[in-house]
Tab-separated table of C-alpha atoms and ligand atoms in Angstrom:
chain	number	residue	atom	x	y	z
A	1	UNK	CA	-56.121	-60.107	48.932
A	2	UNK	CA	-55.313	-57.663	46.215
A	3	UNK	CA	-52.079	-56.080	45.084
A	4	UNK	CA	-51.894	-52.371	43.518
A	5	UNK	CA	-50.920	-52.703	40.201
A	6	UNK	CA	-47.807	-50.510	40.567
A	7	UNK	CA	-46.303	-52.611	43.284
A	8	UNK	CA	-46.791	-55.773	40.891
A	9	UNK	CA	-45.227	-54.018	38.128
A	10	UNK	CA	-42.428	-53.308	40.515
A	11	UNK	CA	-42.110	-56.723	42.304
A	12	UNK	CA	-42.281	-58.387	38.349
A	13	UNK	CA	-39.461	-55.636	37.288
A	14	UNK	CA	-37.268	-56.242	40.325
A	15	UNK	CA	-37.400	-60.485	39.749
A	16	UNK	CA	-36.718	-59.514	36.113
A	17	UNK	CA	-33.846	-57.942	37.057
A	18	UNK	CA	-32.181	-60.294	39.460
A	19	UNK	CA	-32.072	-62.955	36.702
A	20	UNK	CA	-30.470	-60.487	34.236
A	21	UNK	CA	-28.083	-59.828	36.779
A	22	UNK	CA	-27.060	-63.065	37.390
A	23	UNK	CA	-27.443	-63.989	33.701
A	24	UNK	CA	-25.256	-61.432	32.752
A	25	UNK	CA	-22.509	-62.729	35.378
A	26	UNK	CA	-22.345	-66.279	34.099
A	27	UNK	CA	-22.176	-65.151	30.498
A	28	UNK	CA	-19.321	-62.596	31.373
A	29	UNK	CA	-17.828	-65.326	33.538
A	30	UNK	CA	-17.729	-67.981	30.803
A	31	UNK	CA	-16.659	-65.361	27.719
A	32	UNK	CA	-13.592	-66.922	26.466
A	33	UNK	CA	-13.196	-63.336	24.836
A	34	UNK	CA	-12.703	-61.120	28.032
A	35	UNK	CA	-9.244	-61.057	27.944
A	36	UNK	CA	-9.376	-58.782	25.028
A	37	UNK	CA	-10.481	-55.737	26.878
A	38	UNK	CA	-7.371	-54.758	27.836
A	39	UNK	CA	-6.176	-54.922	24.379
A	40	UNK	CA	-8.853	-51.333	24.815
A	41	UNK	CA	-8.145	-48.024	27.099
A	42	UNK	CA	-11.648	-47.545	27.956
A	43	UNK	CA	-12.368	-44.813	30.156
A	44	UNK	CA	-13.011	-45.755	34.294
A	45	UNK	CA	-16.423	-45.683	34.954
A	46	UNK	CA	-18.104	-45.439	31.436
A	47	UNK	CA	-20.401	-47.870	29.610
A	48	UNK	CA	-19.098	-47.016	26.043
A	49	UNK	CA	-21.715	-48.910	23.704
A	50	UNK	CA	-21.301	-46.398	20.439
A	51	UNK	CA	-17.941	-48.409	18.677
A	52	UNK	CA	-19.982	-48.682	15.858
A	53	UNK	CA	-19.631	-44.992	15.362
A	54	UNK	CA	-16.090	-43.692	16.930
A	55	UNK	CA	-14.423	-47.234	18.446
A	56	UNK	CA	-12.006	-46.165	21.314
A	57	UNK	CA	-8.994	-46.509	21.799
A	58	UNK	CA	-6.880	-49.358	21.428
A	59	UNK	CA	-4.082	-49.143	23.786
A	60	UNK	CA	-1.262	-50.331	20.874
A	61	UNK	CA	-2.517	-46.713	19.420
A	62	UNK	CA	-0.033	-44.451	22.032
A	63	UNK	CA	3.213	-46.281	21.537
A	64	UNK	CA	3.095	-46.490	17.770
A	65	UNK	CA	2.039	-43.164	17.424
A	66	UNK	CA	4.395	-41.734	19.644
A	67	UNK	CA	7.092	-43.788	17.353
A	68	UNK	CA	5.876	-42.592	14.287
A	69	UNK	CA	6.200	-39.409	15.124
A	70	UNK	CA	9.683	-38.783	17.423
A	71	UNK	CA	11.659	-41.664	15.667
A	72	UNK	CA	9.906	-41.912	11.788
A	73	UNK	CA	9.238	-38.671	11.291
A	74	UNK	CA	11.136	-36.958	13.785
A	75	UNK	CA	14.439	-38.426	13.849
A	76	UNK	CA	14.236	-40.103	10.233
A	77	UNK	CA	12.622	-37.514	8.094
A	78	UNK	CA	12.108	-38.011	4.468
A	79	UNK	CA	14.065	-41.266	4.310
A	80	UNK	CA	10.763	-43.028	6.245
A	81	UNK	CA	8.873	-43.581	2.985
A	82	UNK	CA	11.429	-46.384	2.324
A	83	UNK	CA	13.594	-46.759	5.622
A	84	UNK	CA	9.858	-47.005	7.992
A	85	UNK	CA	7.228	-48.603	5.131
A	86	UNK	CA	5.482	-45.376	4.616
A	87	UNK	CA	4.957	-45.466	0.943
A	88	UNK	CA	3.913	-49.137	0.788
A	89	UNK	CA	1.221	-48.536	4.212
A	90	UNK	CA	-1.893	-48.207	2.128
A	91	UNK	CA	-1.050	-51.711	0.704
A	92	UNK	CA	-0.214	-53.495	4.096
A	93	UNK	CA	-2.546	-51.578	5.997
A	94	UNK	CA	-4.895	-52.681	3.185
A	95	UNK	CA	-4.419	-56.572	3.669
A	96	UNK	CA	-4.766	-56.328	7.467
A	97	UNK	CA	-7.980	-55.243	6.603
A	98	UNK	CA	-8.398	-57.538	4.357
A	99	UNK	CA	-7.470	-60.871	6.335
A	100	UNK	CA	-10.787	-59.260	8.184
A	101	UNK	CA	-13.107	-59.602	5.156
A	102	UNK	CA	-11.919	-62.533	3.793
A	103	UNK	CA	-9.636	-60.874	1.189
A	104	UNK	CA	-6.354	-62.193	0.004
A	105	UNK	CA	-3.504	-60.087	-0.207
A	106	UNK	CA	-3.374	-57.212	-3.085
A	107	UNK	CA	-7.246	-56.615	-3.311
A	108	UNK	CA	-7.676	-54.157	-0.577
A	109	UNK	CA	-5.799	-50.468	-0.086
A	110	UNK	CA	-6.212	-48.237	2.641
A	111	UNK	CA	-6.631	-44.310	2.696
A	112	UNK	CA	-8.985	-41.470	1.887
A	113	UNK	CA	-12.248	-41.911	3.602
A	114	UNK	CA	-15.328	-44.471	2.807
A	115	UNK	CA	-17.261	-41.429	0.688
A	116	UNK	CA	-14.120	-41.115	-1.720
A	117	UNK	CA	-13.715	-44.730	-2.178
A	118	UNK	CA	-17.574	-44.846	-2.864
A	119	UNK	CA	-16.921	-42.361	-5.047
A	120	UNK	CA	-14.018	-44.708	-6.938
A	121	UNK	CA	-16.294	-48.040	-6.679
A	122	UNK	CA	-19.308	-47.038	-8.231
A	123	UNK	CA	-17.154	-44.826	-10.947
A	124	UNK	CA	-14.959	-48.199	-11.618
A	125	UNK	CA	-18.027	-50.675	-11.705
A	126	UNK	CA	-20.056	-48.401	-14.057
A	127	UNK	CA	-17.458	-48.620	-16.372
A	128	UNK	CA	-16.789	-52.081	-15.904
A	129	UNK	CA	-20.782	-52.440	-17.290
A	130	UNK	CA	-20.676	-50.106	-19.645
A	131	UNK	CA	-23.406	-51.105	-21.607
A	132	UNK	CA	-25.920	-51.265	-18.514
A	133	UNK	CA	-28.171	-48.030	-17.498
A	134	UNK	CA	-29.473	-48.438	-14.108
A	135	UNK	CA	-27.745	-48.519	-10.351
A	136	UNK	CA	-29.430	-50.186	-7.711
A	137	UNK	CA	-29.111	-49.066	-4.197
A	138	UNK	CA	-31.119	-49.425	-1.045
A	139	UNK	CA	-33.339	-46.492	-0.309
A	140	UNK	CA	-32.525	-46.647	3.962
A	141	UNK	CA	-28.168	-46.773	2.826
A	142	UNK	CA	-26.094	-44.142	4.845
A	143	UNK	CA	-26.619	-40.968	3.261
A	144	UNK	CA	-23.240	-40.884	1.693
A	145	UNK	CA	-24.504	-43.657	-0.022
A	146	UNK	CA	-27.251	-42.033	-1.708
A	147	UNK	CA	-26.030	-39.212	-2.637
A	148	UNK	CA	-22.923	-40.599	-3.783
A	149	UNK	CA	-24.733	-43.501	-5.982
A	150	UNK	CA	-26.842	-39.862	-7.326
A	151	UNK	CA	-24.035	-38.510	-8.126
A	152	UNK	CA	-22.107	-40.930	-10.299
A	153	UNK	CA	-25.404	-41.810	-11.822
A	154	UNK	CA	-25.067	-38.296	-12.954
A	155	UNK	CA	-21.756	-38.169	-14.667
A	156	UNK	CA	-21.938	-41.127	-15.950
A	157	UNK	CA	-25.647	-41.165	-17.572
A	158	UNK	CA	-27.208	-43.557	-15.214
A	159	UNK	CA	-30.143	-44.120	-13.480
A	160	UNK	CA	-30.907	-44.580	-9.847
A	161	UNK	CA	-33.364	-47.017	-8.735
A	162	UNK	CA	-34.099	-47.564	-5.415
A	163	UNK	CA	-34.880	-51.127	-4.123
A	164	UNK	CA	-34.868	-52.486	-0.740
A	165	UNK	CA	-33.004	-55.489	-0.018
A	166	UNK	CA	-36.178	-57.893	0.878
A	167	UNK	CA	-37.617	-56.713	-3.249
A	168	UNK	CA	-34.094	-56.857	-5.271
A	169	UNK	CA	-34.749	-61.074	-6.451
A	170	UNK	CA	-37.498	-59.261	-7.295
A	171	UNK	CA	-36.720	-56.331	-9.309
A	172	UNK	CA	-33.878	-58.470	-10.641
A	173	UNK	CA	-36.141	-60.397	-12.100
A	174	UNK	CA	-37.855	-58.043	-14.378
A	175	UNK	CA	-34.557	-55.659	-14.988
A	176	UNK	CA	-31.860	-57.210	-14.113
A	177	UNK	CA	-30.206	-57.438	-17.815
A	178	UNK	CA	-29.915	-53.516	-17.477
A	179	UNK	CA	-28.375	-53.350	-14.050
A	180	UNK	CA	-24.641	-52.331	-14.316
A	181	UNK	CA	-24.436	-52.349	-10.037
A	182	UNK	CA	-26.036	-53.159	-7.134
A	183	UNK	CA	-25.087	-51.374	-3.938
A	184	UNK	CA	-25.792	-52.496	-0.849
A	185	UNK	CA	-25.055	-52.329	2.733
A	186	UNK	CA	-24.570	-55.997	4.880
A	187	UNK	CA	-25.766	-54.218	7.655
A	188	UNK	CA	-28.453	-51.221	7.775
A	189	UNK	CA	-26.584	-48.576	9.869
A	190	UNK	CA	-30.272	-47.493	11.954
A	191	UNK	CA	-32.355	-50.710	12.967
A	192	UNK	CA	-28.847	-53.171	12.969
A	193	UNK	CA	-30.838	-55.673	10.911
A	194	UNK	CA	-28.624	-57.629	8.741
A	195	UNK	CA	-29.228	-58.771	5.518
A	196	UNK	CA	-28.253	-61.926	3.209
A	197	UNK	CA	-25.067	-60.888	1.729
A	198	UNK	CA	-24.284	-64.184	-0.203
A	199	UNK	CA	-27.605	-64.471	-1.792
A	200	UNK	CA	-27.726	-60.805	-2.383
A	201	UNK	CA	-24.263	-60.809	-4.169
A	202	UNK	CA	-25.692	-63.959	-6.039
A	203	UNK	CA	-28.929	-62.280	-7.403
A	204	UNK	CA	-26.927	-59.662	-8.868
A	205	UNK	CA	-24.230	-61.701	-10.294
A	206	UNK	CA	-27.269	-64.129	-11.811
A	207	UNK	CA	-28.270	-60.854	-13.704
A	208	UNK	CA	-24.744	-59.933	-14.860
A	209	UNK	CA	-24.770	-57.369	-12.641
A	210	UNK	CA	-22.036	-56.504	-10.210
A	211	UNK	CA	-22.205	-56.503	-6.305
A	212	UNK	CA	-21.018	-53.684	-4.419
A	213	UNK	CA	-20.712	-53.389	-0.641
A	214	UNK	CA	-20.069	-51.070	1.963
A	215	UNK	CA	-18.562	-52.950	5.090
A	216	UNK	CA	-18.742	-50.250	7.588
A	217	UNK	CA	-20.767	-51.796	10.268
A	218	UNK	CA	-19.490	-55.374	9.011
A	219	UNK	CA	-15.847	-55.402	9.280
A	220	UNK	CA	-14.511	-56.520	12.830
A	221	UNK	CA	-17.852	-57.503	13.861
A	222	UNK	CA	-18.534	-60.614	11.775
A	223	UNK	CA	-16.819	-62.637	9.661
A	224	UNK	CA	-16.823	-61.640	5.931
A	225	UNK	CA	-16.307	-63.529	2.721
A	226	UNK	CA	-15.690	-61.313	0.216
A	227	UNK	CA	-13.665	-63.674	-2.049
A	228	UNK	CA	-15.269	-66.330	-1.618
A	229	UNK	CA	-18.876	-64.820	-2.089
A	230	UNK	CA	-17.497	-63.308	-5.863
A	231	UNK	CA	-17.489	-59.547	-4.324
A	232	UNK	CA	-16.774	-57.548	-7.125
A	233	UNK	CA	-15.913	-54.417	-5.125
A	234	UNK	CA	-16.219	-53.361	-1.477
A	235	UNK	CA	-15.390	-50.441	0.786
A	236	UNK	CA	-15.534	-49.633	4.522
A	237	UNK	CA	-14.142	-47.250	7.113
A	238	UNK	CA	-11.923	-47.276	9.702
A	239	UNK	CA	-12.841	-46.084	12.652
A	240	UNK	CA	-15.935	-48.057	13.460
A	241	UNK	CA	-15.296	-51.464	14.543
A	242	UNK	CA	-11.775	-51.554	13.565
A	243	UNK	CA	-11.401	-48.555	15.854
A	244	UNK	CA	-8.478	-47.389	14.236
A	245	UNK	CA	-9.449	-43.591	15.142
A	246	UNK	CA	-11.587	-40.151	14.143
A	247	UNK	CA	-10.990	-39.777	10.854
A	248	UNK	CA	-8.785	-43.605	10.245
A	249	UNK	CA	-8.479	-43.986	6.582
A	250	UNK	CA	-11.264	-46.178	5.008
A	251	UNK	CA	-10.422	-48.747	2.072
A	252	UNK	CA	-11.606	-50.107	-0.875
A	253	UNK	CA	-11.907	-53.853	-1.980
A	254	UNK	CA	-11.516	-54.976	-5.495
A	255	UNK	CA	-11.734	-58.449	-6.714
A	256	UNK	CA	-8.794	-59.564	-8.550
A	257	UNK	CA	-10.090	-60.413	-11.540
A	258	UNK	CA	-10.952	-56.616	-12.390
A	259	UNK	CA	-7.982	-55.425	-11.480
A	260	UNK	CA	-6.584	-54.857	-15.289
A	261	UNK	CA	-9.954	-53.314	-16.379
A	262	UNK	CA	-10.515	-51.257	-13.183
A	263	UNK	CA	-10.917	-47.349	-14.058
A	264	UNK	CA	-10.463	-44.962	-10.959
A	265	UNK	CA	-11.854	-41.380	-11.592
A	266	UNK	CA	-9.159	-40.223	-9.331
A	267	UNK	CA	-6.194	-40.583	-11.421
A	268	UNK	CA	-3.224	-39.436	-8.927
A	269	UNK	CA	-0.132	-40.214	-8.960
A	270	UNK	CA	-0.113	-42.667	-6.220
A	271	UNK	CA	-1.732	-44.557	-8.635
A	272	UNK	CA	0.813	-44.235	-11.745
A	273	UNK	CA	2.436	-47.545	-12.860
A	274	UNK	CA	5.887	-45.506	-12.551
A	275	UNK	CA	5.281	-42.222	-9.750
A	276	UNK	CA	8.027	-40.788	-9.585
A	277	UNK	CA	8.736	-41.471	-13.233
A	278	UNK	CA	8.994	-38.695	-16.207
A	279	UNK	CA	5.451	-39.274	-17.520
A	280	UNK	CA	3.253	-36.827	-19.242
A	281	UNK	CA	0.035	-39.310	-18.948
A	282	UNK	CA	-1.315	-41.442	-16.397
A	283	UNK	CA	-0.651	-45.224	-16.755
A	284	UNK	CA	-2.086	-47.139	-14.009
A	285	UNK	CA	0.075	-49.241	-12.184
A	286	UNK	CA	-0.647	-53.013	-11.812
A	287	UNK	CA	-2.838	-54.112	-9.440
A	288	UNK	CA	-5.176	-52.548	-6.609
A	289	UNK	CA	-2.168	-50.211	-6.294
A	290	UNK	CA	-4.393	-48.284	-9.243
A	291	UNK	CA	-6.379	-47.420	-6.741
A	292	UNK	CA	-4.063	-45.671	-4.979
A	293	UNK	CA	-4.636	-41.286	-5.589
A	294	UNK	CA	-2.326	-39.160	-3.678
A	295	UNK	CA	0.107	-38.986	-0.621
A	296	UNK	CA	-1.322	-41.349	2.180
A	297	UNK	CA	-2.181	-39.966	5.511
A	298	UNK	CA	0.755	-41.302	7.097
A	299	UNK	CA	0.092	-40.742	10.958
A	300	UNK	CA	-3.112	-42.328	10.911
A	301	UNK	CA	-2.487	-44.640	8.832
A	302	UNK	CA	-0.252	-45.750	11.029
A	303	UNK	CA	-2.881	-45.614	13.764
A	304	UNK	CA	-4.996	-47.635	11.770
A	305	UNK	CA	-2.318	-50.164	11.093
A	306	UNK	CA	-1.823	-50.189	15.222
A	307	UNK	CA	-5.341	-50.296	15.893
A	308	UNK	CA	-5.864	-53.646	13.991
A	309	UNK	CA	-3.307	-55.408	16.285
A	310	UNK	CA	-6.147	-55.652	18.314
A	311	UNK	CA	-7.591	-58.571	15.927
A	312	UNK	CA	-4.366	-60.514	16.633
A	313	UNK	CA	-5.176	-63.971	16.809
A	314	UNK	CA	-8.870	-63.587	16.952
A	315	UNK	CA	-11.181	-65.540	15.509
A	316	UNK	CA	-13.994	-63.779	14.066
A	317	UNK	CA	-16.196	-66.344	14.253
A	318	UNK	CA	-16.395	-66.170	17.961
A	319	UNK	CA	-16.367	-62.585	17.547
A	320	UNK	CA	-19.356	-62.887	15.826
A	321	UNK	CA	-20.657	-65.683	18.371
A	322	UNK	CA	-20.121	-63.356	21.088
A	323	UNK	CA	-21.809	-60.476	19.172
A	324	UNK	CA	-24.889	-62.513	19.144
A	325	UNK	CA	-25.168	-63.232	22.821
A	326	UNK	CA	-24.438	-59.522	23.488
A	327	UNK	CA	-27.089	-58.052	21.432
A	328	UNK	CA	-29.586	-61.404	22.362
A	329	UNK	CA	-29.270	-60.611	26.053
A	330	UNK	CA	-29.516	-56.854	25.163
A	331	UNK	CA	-33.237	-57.056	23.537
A	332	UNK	CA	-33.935	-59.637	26.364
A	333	UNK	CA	-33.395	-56.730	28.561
A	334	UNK	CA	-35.061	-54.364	26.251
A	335	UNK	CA	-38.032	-56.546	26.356
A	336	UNK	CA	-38.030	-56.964	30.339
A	337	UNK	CA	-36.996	-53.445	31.298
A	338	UNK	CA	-37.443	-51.256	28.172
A	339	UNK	CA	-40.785	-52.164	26.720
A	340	UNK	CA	-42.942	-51.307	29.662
A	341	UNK	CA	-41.692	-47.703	29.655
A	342	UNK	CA	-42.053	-47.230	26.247
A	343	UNK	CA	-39.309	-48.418	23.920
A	344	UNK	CA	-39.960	-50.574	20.916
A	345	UNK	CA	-37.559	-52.490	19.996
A	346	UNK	CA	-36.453	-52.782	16.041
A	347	UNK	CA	-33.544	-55.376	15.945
A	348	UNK	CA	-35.059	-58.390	14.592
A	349	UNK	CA	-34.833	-61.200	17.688
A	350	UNK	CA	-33.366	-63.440	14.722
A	351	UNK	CA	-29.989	-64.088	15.194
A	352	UNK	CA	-29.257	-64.542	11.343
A	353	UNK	CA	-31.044	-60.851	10.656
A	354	UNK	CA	-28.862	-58.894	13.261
A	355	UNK	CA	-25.932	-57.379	13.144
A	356	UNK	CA	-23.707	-56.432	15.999
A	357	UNK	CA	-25.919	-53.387	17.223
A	358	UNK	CA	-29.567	-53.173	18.868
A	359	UNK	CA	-32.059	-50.369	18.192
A	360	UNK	CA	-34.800	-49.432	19.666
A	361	UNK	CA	-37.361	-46.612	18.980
A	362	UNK	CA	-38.903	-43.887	21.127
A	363	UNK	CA	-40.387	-40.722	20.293
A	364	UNK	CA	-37.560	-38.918	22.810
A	365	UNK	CA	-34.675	-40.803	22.060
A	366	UNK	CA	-32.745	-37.487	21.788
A	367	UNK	CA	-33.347	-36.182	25.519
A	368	UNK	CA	-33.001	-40.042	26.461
A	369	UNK	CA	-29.621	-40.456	24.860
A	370	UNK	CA	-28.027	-37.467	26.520
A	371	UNK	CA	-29.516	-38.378	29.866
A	372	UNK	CA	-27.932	-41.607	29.561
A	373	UNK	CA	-24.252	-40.235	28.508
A	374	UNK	CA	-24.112	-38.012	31.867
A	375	UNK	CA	-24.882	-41.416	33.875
A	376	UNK	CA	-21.882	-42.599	32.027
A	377	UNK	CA	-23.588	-44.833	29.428
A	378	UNK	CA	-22.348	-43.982	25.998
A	379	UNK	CA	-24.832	-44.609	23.137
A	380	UNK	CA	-25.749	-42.695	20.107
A	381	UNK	CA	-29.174	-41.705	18.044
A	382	UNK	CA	-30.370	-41.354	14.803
A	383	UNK	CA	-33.010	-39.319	13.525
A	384	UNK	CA	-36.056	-39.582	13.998
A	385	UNK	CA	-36.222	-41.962	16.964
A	386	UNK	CA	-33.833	-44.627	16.876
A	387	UNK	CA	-31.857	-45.490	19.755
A	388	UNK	CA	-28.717	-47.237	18.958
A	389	UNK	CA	-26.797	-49.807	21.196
A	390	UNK	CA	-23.381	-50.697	19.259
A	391	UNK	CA	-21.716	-53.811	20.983
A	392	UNK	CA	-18.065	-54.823	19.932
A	393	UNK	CA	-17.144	-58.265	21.438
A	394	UNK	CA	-13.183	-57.502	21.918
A	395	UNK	CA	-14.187	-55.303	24.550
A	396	UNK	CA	-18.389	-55.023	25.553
A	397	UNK	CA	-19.771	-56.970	28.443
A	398	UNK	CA	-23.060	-57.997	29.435
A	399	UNK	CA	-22.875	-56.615	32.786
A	400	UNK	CA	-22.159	-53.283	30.806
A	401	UNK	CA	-25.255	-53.860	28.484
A	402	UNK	CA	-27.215	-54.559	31.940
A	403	UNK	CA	-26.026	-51.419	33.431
A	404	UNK	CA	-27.455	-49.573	30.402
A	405	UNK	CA	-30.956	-50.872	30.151
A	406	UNK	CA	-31.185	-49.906	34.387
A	407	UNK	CA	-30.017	-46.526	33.565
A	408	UNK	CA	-32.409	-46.144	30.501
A	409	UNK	CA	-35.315	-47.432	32.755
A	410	UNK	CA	-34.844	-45.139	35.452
A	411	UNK	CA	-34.280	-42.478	33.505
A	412	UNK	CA	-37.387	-43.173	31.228
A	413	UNK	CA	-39.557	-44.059	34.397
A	414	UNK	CA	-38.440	-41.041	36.492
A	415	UNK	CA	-38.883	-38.819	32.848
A	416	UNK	CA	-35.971	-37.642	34.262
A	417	UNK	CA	-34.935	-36.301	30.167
A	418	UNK	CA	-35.410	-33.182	28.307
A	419	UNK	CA	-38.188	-34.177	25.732
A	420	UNK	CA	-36.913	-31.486	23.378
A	421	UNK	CA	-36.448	-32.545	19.520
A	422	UNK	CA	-32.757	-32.529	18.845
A	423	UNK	CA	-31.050	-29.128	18.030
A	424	UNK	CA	-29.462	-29.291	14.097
A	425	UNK	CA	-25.784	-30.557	14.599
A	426	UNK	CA	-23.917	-33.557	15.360
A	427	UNK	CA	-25.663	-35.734	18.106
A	428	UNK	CA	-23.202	-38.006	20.358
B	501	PLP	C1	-20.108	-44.683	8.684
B	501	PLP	C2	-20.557	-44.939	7.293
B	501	PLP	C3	-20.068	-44.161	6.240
B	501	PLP	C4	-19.146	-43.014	6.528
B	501	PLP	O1	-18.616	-42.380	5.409
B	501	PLP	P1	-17.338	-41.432	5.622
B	501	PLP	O2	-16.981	-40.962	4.303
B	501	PLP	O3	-16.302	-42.294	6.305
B	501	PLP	O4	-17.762	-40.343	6.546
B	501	PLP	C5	-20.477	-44.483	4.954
B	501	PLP	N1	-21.332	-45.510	4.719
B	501	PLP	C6	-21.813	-46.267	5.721
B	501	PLP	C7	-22.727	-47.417	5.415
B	501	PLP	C8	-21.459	-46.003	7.033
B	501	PLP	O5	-21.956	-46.741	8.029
């Protein structure tokens, strides 16, 4: 007796897919974390897997924004910046983030966004080396990270050089003594593989050098150690996994042992030792509040500050625990459902070399991606062909990471997408 090979395919697929199924409800079932999604107003009837790009809403948002606007600003006008904490918010906004990196207070202050506080860290830590030429970066950062590490190379008479994580021990080796920074990414923002930020941040500080990173896909999604690893600087955003809205201020890390010698290039009066003071010339003030430039973003600051209330009594290491199983029984499914009809998967399976998102590659990942958001499933691309899959363990689900892989096999199997490269513009 003989069996078409479609209708094997089919009966293999559909066995697959009951064990997913009922994988995915004893892993739900058992998450110790599922309370948490209510802590999120997430849409009926949506699959939203793209927090590491625009996290939603966290449902203490409303109320304190609603507050901050009638009562603070509405009701108590000018007298907030001292009556309502507005002047001091980058500072405690700042620590909330940095009880999330494993910062203690004073080393962290909130505002601007992540490009301007790149801008700051690699300006403070070239001076901080003065005597060393070169800045290492990794040649797949976020754009902003190139161009920014370009651009203070520039004005400050340095070089670029462009190493990849897996060669730095490596081009340490041979320059390392003229290496005033190395900046890196824990996490790289297309494939979601994650790299070795303690012995990376160790190479660099074996060669003198300093180690800076950029948190964004890091912070809220696994546990960080900046202190304790000897950070020297750090910066992130706000509206990724910390969901603290479009736009949420970002923040920059320094290590307190810099403080006194840190130089910002953005020298605004924020940042004065005395602000409202009579000075002709800009002192810095004590402390990371040097880092401080000009008149916080109030309102979403305050968001921000809301938004983080979400990480109340959560312990990131089962955060991070969680994030593993989410993204281990997403590739499962990208290996069972996804593979046959033509997705490759570029997450590395290895728990310790994954961050908290799951990529996969296929020459239509455009068409496939808006297919997939009018079935409801929210995920994002990124040029050329990566899919990306961002999971966030306060509030993703297995069942909701199942639901996505069906869709994207149907959709892929029925080639029921426009295969159309993507138009020039922002891509959701
Ligand atoms: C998201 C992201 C940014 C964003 O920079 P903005 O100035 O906030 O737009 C920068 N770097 C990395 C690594 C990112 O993932």
């Amino acid at each position: 007796m003989t069996t078409a090979p479609s209708a094997r395919t089919a009966h293999a697929t559909g066995r697959a897919h009951t064990a997913l199924r009922e994988l995915a409800a004893r892993l739900d079932a058992d998450d110790a974390l599922a309370p948490l999604r209510e802590r999120f107003l997430l849409p009926e009837g949506v699959v939203y897997l793209d927090g590491n790009s625009l996290g939603p809403l966290p449902a203490a948002v409303p109320p304190a924004l609603t507050d901050a606007v009638t009562r603070q600003w509405g009701t108590d006008l000018i007298g907030s910046w001292n009556g309502n904490g507005w002047w001091e918010a980058p500072l405690r906004v700042g620590d909330a983030i940095g009880a999330l990196i494993g910062a203690a207070p004073g080393q962290t202050v909130a505002g601007d966004s992540t490009s301007v506080q790149l801008f700051t860290a690699l300006s403070a830590a070239a001076a901080l080396r003065p005597d060393r030429p070169l800045l290492v970066t990794d040649p797949g950062h976020f754009p902003t990270d190139r161009y920014l590490a370009d651009a203070v190379a520039g004005q400050r008479g340095l070089e670029v050089r462009r190493v990849p994580p897996d060669g730095l021990a490596r081009f340490l080796a041979a320059e390392g003594d003229r290496v005033a920074v190395v900046s890196y990414s824990p996490v790289d923002f297309r494939t979601g593989e994650l790299y070795d930020m303690e012995a990376l941040t160790r190479a660099a500080h074996r060669a003198g050098a300093l180690a800076l990173w950029d948190l964004c896909h890091a912070a809220g999604a696994l546990p960080l150690r900046v202190d304790d690893l000897g950070v020297d600087l750090a910066v992130g955003c706000g509206y990724k996994f910390l969901s603290g809205g479009p736009g949420a201020p970002a923040y920059l890390y320094a290590a307190r042992r810099h403080h006194a010698a840190l130089e910002t290039p953005l020298t605004g009066w924020n940042g004065h030792a005395d602000p409202f003071g009579p000075s002709r010339r800009y002192t810095p003030a004590p402390g990371i509040s040097r880092a401080r430039i000009g008149t916080p973003p109030i309102l979403s600051l305050l968001a921000l500050e809301a938004a983080l209330t979400a990480f109340d009594g959560v312990d990131l290491t089962r955060v991070r625990a969680k994030g593993l199983s989410l993204t281990g029984f997403f590739l499962r499914c990208a290996g069972e459902l996804l593979a046959p009809v033509g997705f490759t998967p570029v997450t590395p399976a290895d728990p310790d070399r994954r961050g908290s998102q799951v990529a996969l590659r296929h020459p239509h990942a455009h068409g496939l991606v808006r297919a997939l958001a009018e079935r409801g499933v929210i995920a994002d691309m990124r040029a050329p062909d990566f899919l990306r899959f961002g999971v966030n363990a306060l509030y993703t689900t297995h069942h909701d990471l199942l639901t996505a892989a069906l869709n994207l096999r149907d959709i892929a199997r029925a080639g029921a997408y426009d295969p159309a490269p993507p138009a020039p513009g922002p891509v959701t």
